[in-house]
PDB file of C-alpha atoms in Angstrom:
ATOM      1  CA  GLU I  94       5.308  54.977  47.486  1.00 97.00           C
ATOM      2  CA  VAL I  95       3.467  52.345  49.503  1.00 97.00           C
ATOM      3  CA  GLN I  96      -0.007  51.611  48.153  1.00 98.00           C
ATOM      4  CA  LEU I  97      -2.703  49.076  48.925  1.00 98.00           C
ATOM      5  CA  VAL I  98      -5.293  49.063  46.165  1.00 98.00           C
ATOM      6  CA  GLN I  99      -8.487  47.121  46.722  1.00 98.00           C
ATOM      7  CA  SER I 100     -10.918  45.684  44.206  1.00 98.00           C
ATOM      8  CA  GLY I 101     -14.155  47.455  43.411  1.00 98.00           C
ATOM      9  CA  ALA I 102     -17.575  47.437  45.033  1.00 98.00           C
ATOM     10  CA  GLU I 103     -19.620  44.253  44.848  1.00 98.00           C
ATOM     11  CA  VAL I 104     -23.350  43.518  44.965  1.00 98.00           C
ATOM     12  CA  LYS I 105     -24.214  39.910  45.743  1.00 98.00           C
ATOM     13  CA  LYS I 106     -27.150  37.756  46.791  1.00 98.00           C
ATOM     14  CA  PRO I 107     -27.297  35.748  50.020  1.00 98.00           C
ATOM     15  CA  GLY I 108     -25.631  32.376  49.616  1.00 97.00           C
ATOM     16  CA  GLU I 109     -23.309  33.526  46.841  1.00 98.00           C
ATOM     17  CA  SER I 110     -19.540  33.382  47.087  1.00 98.00           C
ATOM     18  CA  LEU I 111     -17.149  36.298  46.771  1.00 98.00           C
ATOM     19  CA  ARG I 112     -13.455  37.074  46.853  1.00 98.00           C
ATOM     20  CA  ILE I 113     -12.129  40.613  47.156  1.00 98.00           C
ATOM     21  CA  SER I 114      -8.526  41.605  46.728  1.00 98.00           C
ATOM     22  CA  CYS I 115      -5.883  43.970  48.058  1.00 98.00           C
ATOM     23  CA  LYS I 116      -2.857  44.557  45.835  1.00 98.00           C
ATOM     24  CA  SER I 117       0.272  45.969  47.467  1.00 98.00           C
ATOM     25  CA  SER I 118       3.053  47.963  45.871  1.00 98.00           C
ATOM     26  CA  GLY I 119       5.975  50.127  46.930  1.00 97.00           C
ATOM     27  CA  TYR I 120       7.436  47.701  49.472  1.00 97.00           C
ATOM     28  CA  ARG I 121       8.484  44.063  49.796  1.00 97.00           C
ATOM     29  CA  PHE I 122       5.173  42.264  50.169  1.00 97.00           C
ATOM     30  CA  THR I 123       6.563  39.448  52.301  1.00 96.00           C
ATOM     31  CA  ASP I 124       8.138  41.812  54.856  1.00 95.00           C
ATOM     32  CA  TYR I 125       4.775  42.864  56.258  1.00 96.00           C
ATOM     33  CA  TRP I 126       1.552  41.203  57.322  1.00 96.00           C
ATOM     34  CA  ILE I 127      -1.888  42.149  56.009  1.00 97.00           C
ATOM     35  CA  SER I 128      -4.993  42.381  58.149  1.00 97.00           C
ATOM     36  CA  TRP I 129      -8.623  42.775  57.127  1.00 98.00           C
ATOM     37  CA  VAL I 130     -10.958  45.132  59.004  1.00 98.00           C
ATOM     38  CA  ARG I 131     -14.738  45.313  58.706  1.00 98.00           C
ATOM     39  CA  GLN I 132     -16.838  48.437  59.083  1.00 98.00           C
ATOM     40  CA  MET I 133     -20.562  47.890  58.994  1.00 98.00           C
ATOM     41  CA  PRO I 134     -22.741  50.817  57.867  1.00 97.00           C
ATOM     42  CA  GLY I 135     -22.496  53.645  60.369  1.00 96.00           C
ATOM     43  CA  LYS I 136     -20.490  51.525  62.807  1.00 97.00           C
ATOM     44  CA  GLY I 137     -16.966  51.141  64.121  1.00 97.00           C
ATOM     45  CA  LEU I 138     -13.958  49.079  63.119  1.00 98.00           C
ATOM     46  CA  GLU I 139     -13.672  45.323  63.676  1.00 98.00           C
ATOM     47  CA  TRP I 140     -10.508  43.285  63.116  1.00 98.00           C
ATOM     48  CA  MET I 141     -11.215  40.100  61.170  1.00 98.00           C
ATOM     49  CA  GLY I 142      -7.834  38.440  60.893  1.00 97.00           C
ATOM     50  CA  ARG I 143      -4.384  38.626  59.363  1.00 97.00           C
ATOM     51  CA  ILE I 144      -2.034  36.809  57.053  1.00 97.00           C
ATOM     52  CA  ASP I 145       1.718  36.534  56.769  1.00 95.00           C
ATOM     53  CA  PRO I 146       2.239  36.613  53.000  1.00 96.00           C
ATOM     54  CA  SER I 147       5.624  34.930  53.298  1.00 95.00           C
ATOM     55  CA  ASP I 148       4.098  31.614  54.328  1.00 95.00           C
ATOM     56  CA  SER I 149       0.323  32.303  54.210  1.00 96.00           C
ATOM     57  CA  TYR I 150      -0.033  31.646  57.932  1.00 96.00           C
ATOM     58  CA  THR I 151      -3.304  33.130  59.146  1.00 97.00           C
ATOM     59  CA  THR I 152      -4.864  34.134  62.448  1.00 96.00           C
ATOM     60  CA  TYR I 153      -8.559  34.922  62.719  1.00 98.00           C
ATOM     61  CA  SER I 154     -10.721  36.741  65.194  1.00 98.00           C
ATOM     62  CA  PRO I 155     -13.091  34.193  66.769  1.00 97.00           C
ATOM     63  CA  SER I 156     -15.961  36.373  65.535  1.00 97.00           C
ATOM     64  CA  PHE I 157     -14.996  35.656  61.924  1.00 98.00           C
ATOM     65  CA  GLN I 158     -13.311  32.245  62.133  1.00 97.00           C
ATOM     66  CA  GLY I 159     -15.083  29.765  59.877  1.00 96.00           C
ATOM     67  CA  HIS I 160     -17.013  32.401  57.963  1.00 97.00           C
ATOM     68  CA  VAL I 161     -14.245  34.026  55.931  1.00 98.00           C
ATOM     69  CA  ILE I 162     -10.970  32.890  54.425  1.00 98.00           C
ATOM     70  CA  ILE I 163      -7.904  35.094  54.189  1.00 98.00           C
ATOM     71  CA  SER I 164      -5.283  34.165  51.633  1.00 98.00           C
ATOM     72  CA  ALA I 165      -2.405  35.694  49.707  1.00 98.00           C
ATOM     73  CA  ASP I 166      -0.489  35.201  46.477  1.00 98.00           C
ATOM     74  CA  LYS I 167       3.028  36.520  46.970  1.00 97.00           C
ATOM     75  CA  SER I 168       3.820  36.158  43.266  1.00 97.00           C
ATOM     76  CA  ILE I 169       1.450  39.038  42.545  1.00 98.00           C
ATOM     77  CA  ASN I 170       1.656  40.899  45.887  1.00 98.00           C
ATOM     78  CA  THR I 171      -2.038  40.414  46.562  1.00 98.00           C
ATOM     79  CA  ALA I 172      -4.062  39.455  49.615  1.00 98.00           C
ATOM     80  CA  TYR I 173      -7.621  38.202  49.483  1.00 98.00           C
ATOM     81  CA  LEU I 174     -10.721  37.985  51.634  1.00 98.00           C
ATOM     82  CA  GLN I 175     -13.201  35.312  50.635  1.00 98.00           C
ATOM     83  CA  TRP I 176     -16.681  34.177  51.564  1.00 98.00           C
ATOM     84  CA  ASN I 177     -18.202  30.872  50.427  1.00 98.00           C
ATOM     85  CA  SER I 178     -21.755  31.770  51.429  1.00 97.00           C
ATOM     86  CA  LEU I 179     -22.606  35.417  51.975  1.00 98.00           C
ATOM     87  CA  LYS I 180     -25.237  36.657  54.401  1.00 97.00           C
ATOM     88  CA  ALA I 181     -27.084  39.952  54.417  1.00 98.00           C
ATOM     89  CA  SER I 182     -25.195  40.776  57.617  1.00 97.00           C
ATOM     90  CA  ASP I 183     -21.922  40.734  55.613  1.00 98.00           C
ATOM     91  CA  THR I 184     -22.944  44.040  54.061  1.00 98.00           C
ATOM     92  CA  ALA I 185     -20.109  46.350  55.022  1.00 98.00           C
ATOM     93  CA  MET I 186     -17.003  48.191  53.947  1.00 98.00           C
ATOM     94  CA  TYR I 187     -13.904  46.010  54.133  1.00 98.00           C
ATOM     95  CA  TYR I 188     -10.411  47.429  54.492  1.00 98.00           C
ATOM     96  CA  CYS I 189      -7.048  45.778  54.168  1.00 98.00           C
ATOM     97  CA  ALA I 190      -4.210  47.243  56.190  1.00 98.00           C
ATOM     98  CA  ARG I 191      -0.489  46.620  56.411  1.00 97.00           C
ATOM     99  CA  HIS I 192       1.448  46.082  59.607  1.00 94.00           C
ATOM    100  CA  CYS I 193       4.943  44.969  60.491  1.00 88.00           C
ATOM    101  CA  ALA I 194       5.674  41.269  60.551  1.00 82.00           C
ATOM    102  CA  SER I 195       5.564  40.556  64.235  1.00 81.00           C
ATOM    103  CA  SER I 196       2.975  39.336  66.685  1.00 76.00           C
ATOM    104  CA  THR I 197       3.820  42.372  68.820  1.00 80.00           C
ATOM    105  CA  CYS I 198       3.352  44.931  66.077  1.00 87.00           C
ATOM    106  CA  TYR I 199      -0.242  45.359  64.970  1.00 92.00           C
ATOM    107  CA  ILE I 200       0.203  48.991  63.949  1.00 95.00           C
ATOM    108  CA  PHE I 201      -1.734  49.644  60.752  1.00 97.00           C
ATOM    109  CA  ASP I 202       0.413  52.195  58.951  1.00 96.00           C
ATOM    110  CA  TYR I 203      -1.076  51.873  55.452  1.00 98.00           C
ATOM    111  CA  TRP I 204      -4.651  51.072  54.481  1.00 98.00           C
ATOM    112  CA  GLY I 205      -6.462  50.190  51.302  1.00 98.00           C
ATOM    113  CA  GLN I 206      -9.237  52.476  50.109  1.00 98.00           C
ATOM    114  CA  GLY I 207     -11.908  49.984  51.104  1.00 98.00           C
ATOM    115  CA  THR I 208     -14.249  47.635  49.226  1.00 98.00           C
ATOM    116  CA  LEU I 209     -17.977  48.014  49.748  1.00 98.00           C
ATOM    117  CA  VAL I 210     -19.798  44.682  49.774  1.00 98.00           C
ATOM    118  CA  THR I 211     -23.589  44.747  49.570  1.00 98.00           C
ATOM    119  CA  VAL I 212     -25.510  41.508  50.089  1.00 98.00           C
ATOM    120  CA  SER I 213     -29.189  41.725  49.251  1.00 97.00           C
ATOM    121  CA  SER I 214     -31.821  39.504  47.755  1.00 95.00           C
TER     122      SER I 214
ATOM    123  CA  ASP J  34     -11.510  39.849  74.461  1.00 96.00           C
ATOM    124  CA  ILE J  35     -10.189  43.188  75.669  1.00 97.00           C
ATOM    125  CA  HIS J  36     -12.945  45.789  75.636  1.00 98.00           C
ATOM    126  CA  MET J  37     -11.990  49.351  74.737  1.00 98.00           C
ATOM    127  CA  THR J  38     -14.256  52.096  76.060  1.00 98.00           C
ATOM    128  CA  GLN J  39     -13.900  55.425  74.317  1.00 98.00           C
ATOM    129  CA  SER J  40     -15.443  58.653  75.527  1.00 98.00           C
ATOM    130  CA  PRO J  41     -17.094  60.848  74.649  1.00 98.00           C
ATOM    131  CA  SER J  42     -18.858  59.274  71.672  1.00 98.00           C
ATOM    132  CA  SER J  43     -19.108  62.695  70.063  1.00 97.00           C
ATOM    133  CA  LEU J  44     -18.062  66.255  70.718  1.00 97.00           C
ATOM    134  CA  SER J  45     -18.135  69.673  69.143  1.00 97.00           C
ATOM    135  CA  ALA J  46     -15.407  72.231  69.673  1.00 96.00           C
ATOM    136  CA  SER J  47     -14.298  75.545  68.268  1.00 96.00           C
ATOM    137  CA  VAL J  48     -11.148  76.136  66.284  1.00 95.00           C
ATOM    138  CA  GLY J  49      -8.293  76.467  68.754  1.00 89.00           C
ATOM    139  CA  ASP J  50     -10.096  74.771  71.655  1.00 93.00           C
ATOM    140  CA  ARG J  51      -8.310  71.833  73.234  1.00 96.00           C
ATOM    141  CA  VAL J  52      -9.923  68.455  72.485  1.00 97.00           C
ATOM    142  CA  THR J  53      -9.332  65.404  74.660  1.00 98.00           C
ATOM    143  CA  ILE J  54     -10.589  61.867  74.061  1.00 98.00           C
ATOM    144  CA  THR J  55     -10.161  59.049  76.544  1.00 98.00           C
ATOM    145  CA  CYS J  56      -9.836  55.337  75.950  1.00 98.00           C
ATOM    146  CA  GLN J  57     -10.050  52.804  78.751  1.00 98.00           C
ATOM    147  CA  ALA J  58      -9.035  49.169  78.366  1.00 98.00           C
ATOM    148  CA  SER J  59     -10.770  46.385  80.274  1.00 98.00           C
ATOM    149  CA  GLN J  60      -7.354  45.052  81.336  1.00 98.00           C
ATOM    150  CA  ASP J  61      -3.742  46.188  81.370  1.00 98.00           C
ATOM    151  CA  ILE J  62      -2.444  46.587  77.806  1.00 97.00           C
ATOM    152  CA  GLY J  63       0.838  48.287  78.614  1.00 97.00           C
ATOM    153  CA  LYS J  64       1.501  50.786  75.836  1.00 97.00           C
ATOM    154  CA  TYR J  65       0.046  48.678  73.031  1.00 97.00           C
ATOM    155  CA  LEU J  66      -2.433  51.340  71.976  1.00 97.00           C
ATOM    156  CA  ASN J  67      -2.831  53.166  68.668  1.00 98.00           C
ATOM    157  CA  TRP J  68      -5.003  56.072  67.548  1.00 98.00           C
ATOM    158  CA  TYR J  69      -6.540  56.500  64.099  1.00 98.00           C
ATOM    159  CA  GLN J  70      -8.428  59.261  62.345  1.00 98.00           C
ATOM    160  CA  GLN J  71     -11.179  58.421  59.893  1.00 98.00           C
ATOM    161  CA  LYS J  72     -12.710  61.115  57.746  1.00 98.00           C
ATOM    162  CA  LEU J  73     -16.096  60.562  56.158  1.00 96.00           C
ATOM    163  CA  GLY J  74     -15.915  58.064  53.313  1.00 96.00           C
ATOM    164  CA  LYS J  75     -12.188  57.466  53.757  1.00 98.00           C
ATOM    165  CA  ALA J  76      -9.972  54.762  55.195  1.00 98.00           C
ATOM    166  CA  PRO J  77      -8.590  55.221  58.702  1.00 98.00           C
ATOM    167  CA  LYS J  78      -5.227  56.936  59.069  1.00 98.00           C
ATOM    168  CA  LEU J  79      -2.658  56.147  61.743  1.00 98.00           C
ATOM    169  CA  LEU J  80      -1.852  59.144  63.957  1.00 98.00           C
ATOM    170  CA  ILE J  81      -0.320  57.778  67.156  1.00 98.00           C
ATOM    171  CA  TYR J  82       1.232  54.381  67.883  1.00 97.00           C
ATOM    172  CA  ASP J  83       2.416  52.771  71.098  1.00 96.00           C
ATOM    173  CA  ALA J  84       0.297  55.229  73.091  1.00 97.00           C
ATOM    174  CA  SER J  85       2.451  58.304  72.571  1.00 97.00           C
ATOM    175  CA  ASN J  86       4.538  58.072  69.391  1.00 97.00           C
ATOM    176  CA  SER J  87       3.500  60.242  66.476  1.00 97.00           C
ATOM    177  CA  GLU J  88       3.436  58.701  63.031  1.00 96.00           C
ATOM    178  CA  THR J  89       5.704  60.451  60.516  1.00 95.00           C
ATOM    179  CA  GLY J  90       4.068  63.493  58.977  1.00 96.00           C
ATOM    180  CA  VAL J  91       1.337  63.851  61.591  1.00 97.00           C
ATOM    181  CA  PRO J  92       0.921  67.465  62.792  1.00 97.00           C
ATOM    182  CA  SER J  93       2.322  68.140  66.242  1.00 97.00           C
ATOM    183  CA  ARG J  94      -1.072  69.269  67.546  1.00 97.00           C
ATOM    184  CA  PHE J  95      -2.013  65.570  67.811  1.00 98.00           C
ATOM    185  CA  SER J  96      -0.640  63.743  70.847  1.00 98.00           C
ATOM    186  CA  GLY J  97      -1.292  60.716  73.002  1.00 98.00           C
ATOM    187  CA  ARG J  98      -0.358  59.521  76.438  1.00 98.00           C
ATOM    188  CA  GLY J  99      -1.097  56.820  78.943  1.00 98.00           C
ATOM    189  CA  SER J 100      -0.300  53.240  79.806  1.00 98.00           C
ATOM    190  CA  GLY J 101      -1.937  50.279  81.467  1.00 98.00           C
ATOM    191  CA  THR J 102      -5.678  50.796  81.180  1.00 98.00           C
ATOM    192  CA  ASP J 103      -6.097  54.557  80.763  1.00 98.00           C
ATOM    193  CA  PHE J 104      -5.151  56.550  77.684  1.00 98.00           C
ATOM    194  CA  THR J 105      -5.812  60.025  76.348  1.00 98.00           C
ATOM    195  CA  PHE J 106      -5.630  61.540  72.888  1.00 98.00           C
ATOM    196  CA  THR J 107      -5.398  65.306  72.529  1.00 98.00           C
ATOM    197  CA  ILE J 108      -5.722  67.795  69.716  1.00 98.00           C
ATOM    198  CA  SER J 109      -4.064  70.862  71.161  1.00 96.00           C
ATOM    199  CA  SER J 110      -5.402  73.486  68.745  1.00 94.00           C
ATOM    200  CA  PRO J 111      -7.844  71.783  66.412  1.00 96.00           C
ATOM    201  CA  GLN J 112      -8.472  72.984  62.889  1.00 96.00           C
ATOM    202  CA  PRO J 113     -11.612  72.533  60.761  1.00 95.00           C
ATOM    203  CA  GLU J 114      -9.891  69.744  58.806  1.00 96.00           C
ATOM    204  CA  ASP J 115      -9.623  67.724  62.036  1.00 97.00           C
ATOM    205  CA  SER J 116     -13.342  67.011  61.923  1.00 98.00           C
ATOM    206  CA  ALA J 117     -13.423  63.218  61.801  1.00 98.00           C
ATOM    207  CA  THR J 118     -14.053  60.109  63.850  1.00 98.00           C
ATOM    208  CA  TYR J 119     -11.159  58.963  66.029  1.00 98.00           C
ATOM    209  CA  TYR J 120     -10.577  55.380  67.141  1.00 98.00           C
ATOM    210  CA  CYS J 121      -8.268  53.772  69.657  1.00 98.00           C
ATOM    211  CA  GLN J 122      -7.024  50.220  69.047  1.00 98.00           C
ATOM    212  CA  GLN J 123      -5.268  47.797  71.383  1.00 97.00           C
ATOM    213  CA  TYR J 124      -2.866  45.131  70.242  1.00 96.00           C
ATOM    214  CA  ASP J 125      -1.761  43.621  73.514  1.00 95.00           C
ATOM    215  CA  ASN J 126      -3.954  40.578  72.955  1.00 95.00           C
ATOM    216  CA  LEU J 127      -5.745  38.955  70.070  1.00 95.00           C
ATOM    217  CA  PRO J 128      -8.346  39.559  68.864  1.00 96.00           C
ATOM    218  CA  LEU J 129      -7.350  43.137  68.229  1.00 96.00           C
ATOM    219  CA  THR J 130     -10.114  45.466  69.356  1.00 98.00           C
ATOM    220  CA  PHE J 131     -11.048  49.053  68.655  1.00 98.00           C
ATOM    221  CA  GLY J 132     -12.857  51.588  70.746  1.00 98.00           C
ATOM    222  CA  GLY J 133     -16.319  52.604  69.609  1.00 98.00           C
ATOM    223  CA  GLY J 134     -15.072  55.852  68.111  1.00 98.00           C
ATOM    224  CA  THR J 135     -15.389  59.546  68.909  1.00 98.00           C
ATOM    225  CA  LYS J 136     -16.969  61.794  66.316  1.00 98.00           C
ATOM    226  CA  VAL J 137     -15.312  65.195  66.497  1.00 98.00           C
ATOM    227  CA  GLU J 138     -16.752  68.312  64.906  1.00 97.00           C
ATOM    228  CA  ILE J 139     -14.581  71.408  64.766  1.00 97.00           C
ATOM    229  CA  LYS J 140     -16.439  74.626  64.036  1.00 94.00           C
TER     230      LYS J 140
END
């Protein structure tokens, strides 16, 4: 059974750093890419970027480039989303999602349960 | 960026009524269009990919059609459990973009 299990909710202060995780199981981790999707409170879905776990090659949305870092550790089937300096506007639910390993196949067939990040002073 | 315009933003329908949601792309995206269902407090779930293909296990009352810039998503005979927000998503060009969502209430 394919599963993407994300780390738990976080409460942070502005300026702090954070890394959240997405652990995959039930399939070969390096055969699929992982994307991260943001959902701000009461709002829609925004694609942040993706990683190819086989070589850690990343592509970011311009809206998020330079503000977050996507990484992966294929030895433990886990993808990460990291901030070096959080802002209050980063308060949101963050989802990881799997899609096939092709630049013409961004079909998110499995999703993590989401990680709620709250940034408040 | 490709802008995806979904309409309506919300609707209410009765059990068994036909529900149709439209999604318009700001440029031609071929058939690179997916539909997701998101229930309150849950992660999105893939229903339709490549405009008209049903994901495995999705009830046949859900369907999609279209190509180019104009797409429709239909629930042929909605049930109470179909109450959710529905999103379209294009993947013809990066960055991937989603429609604004349609909140559907089935009474």
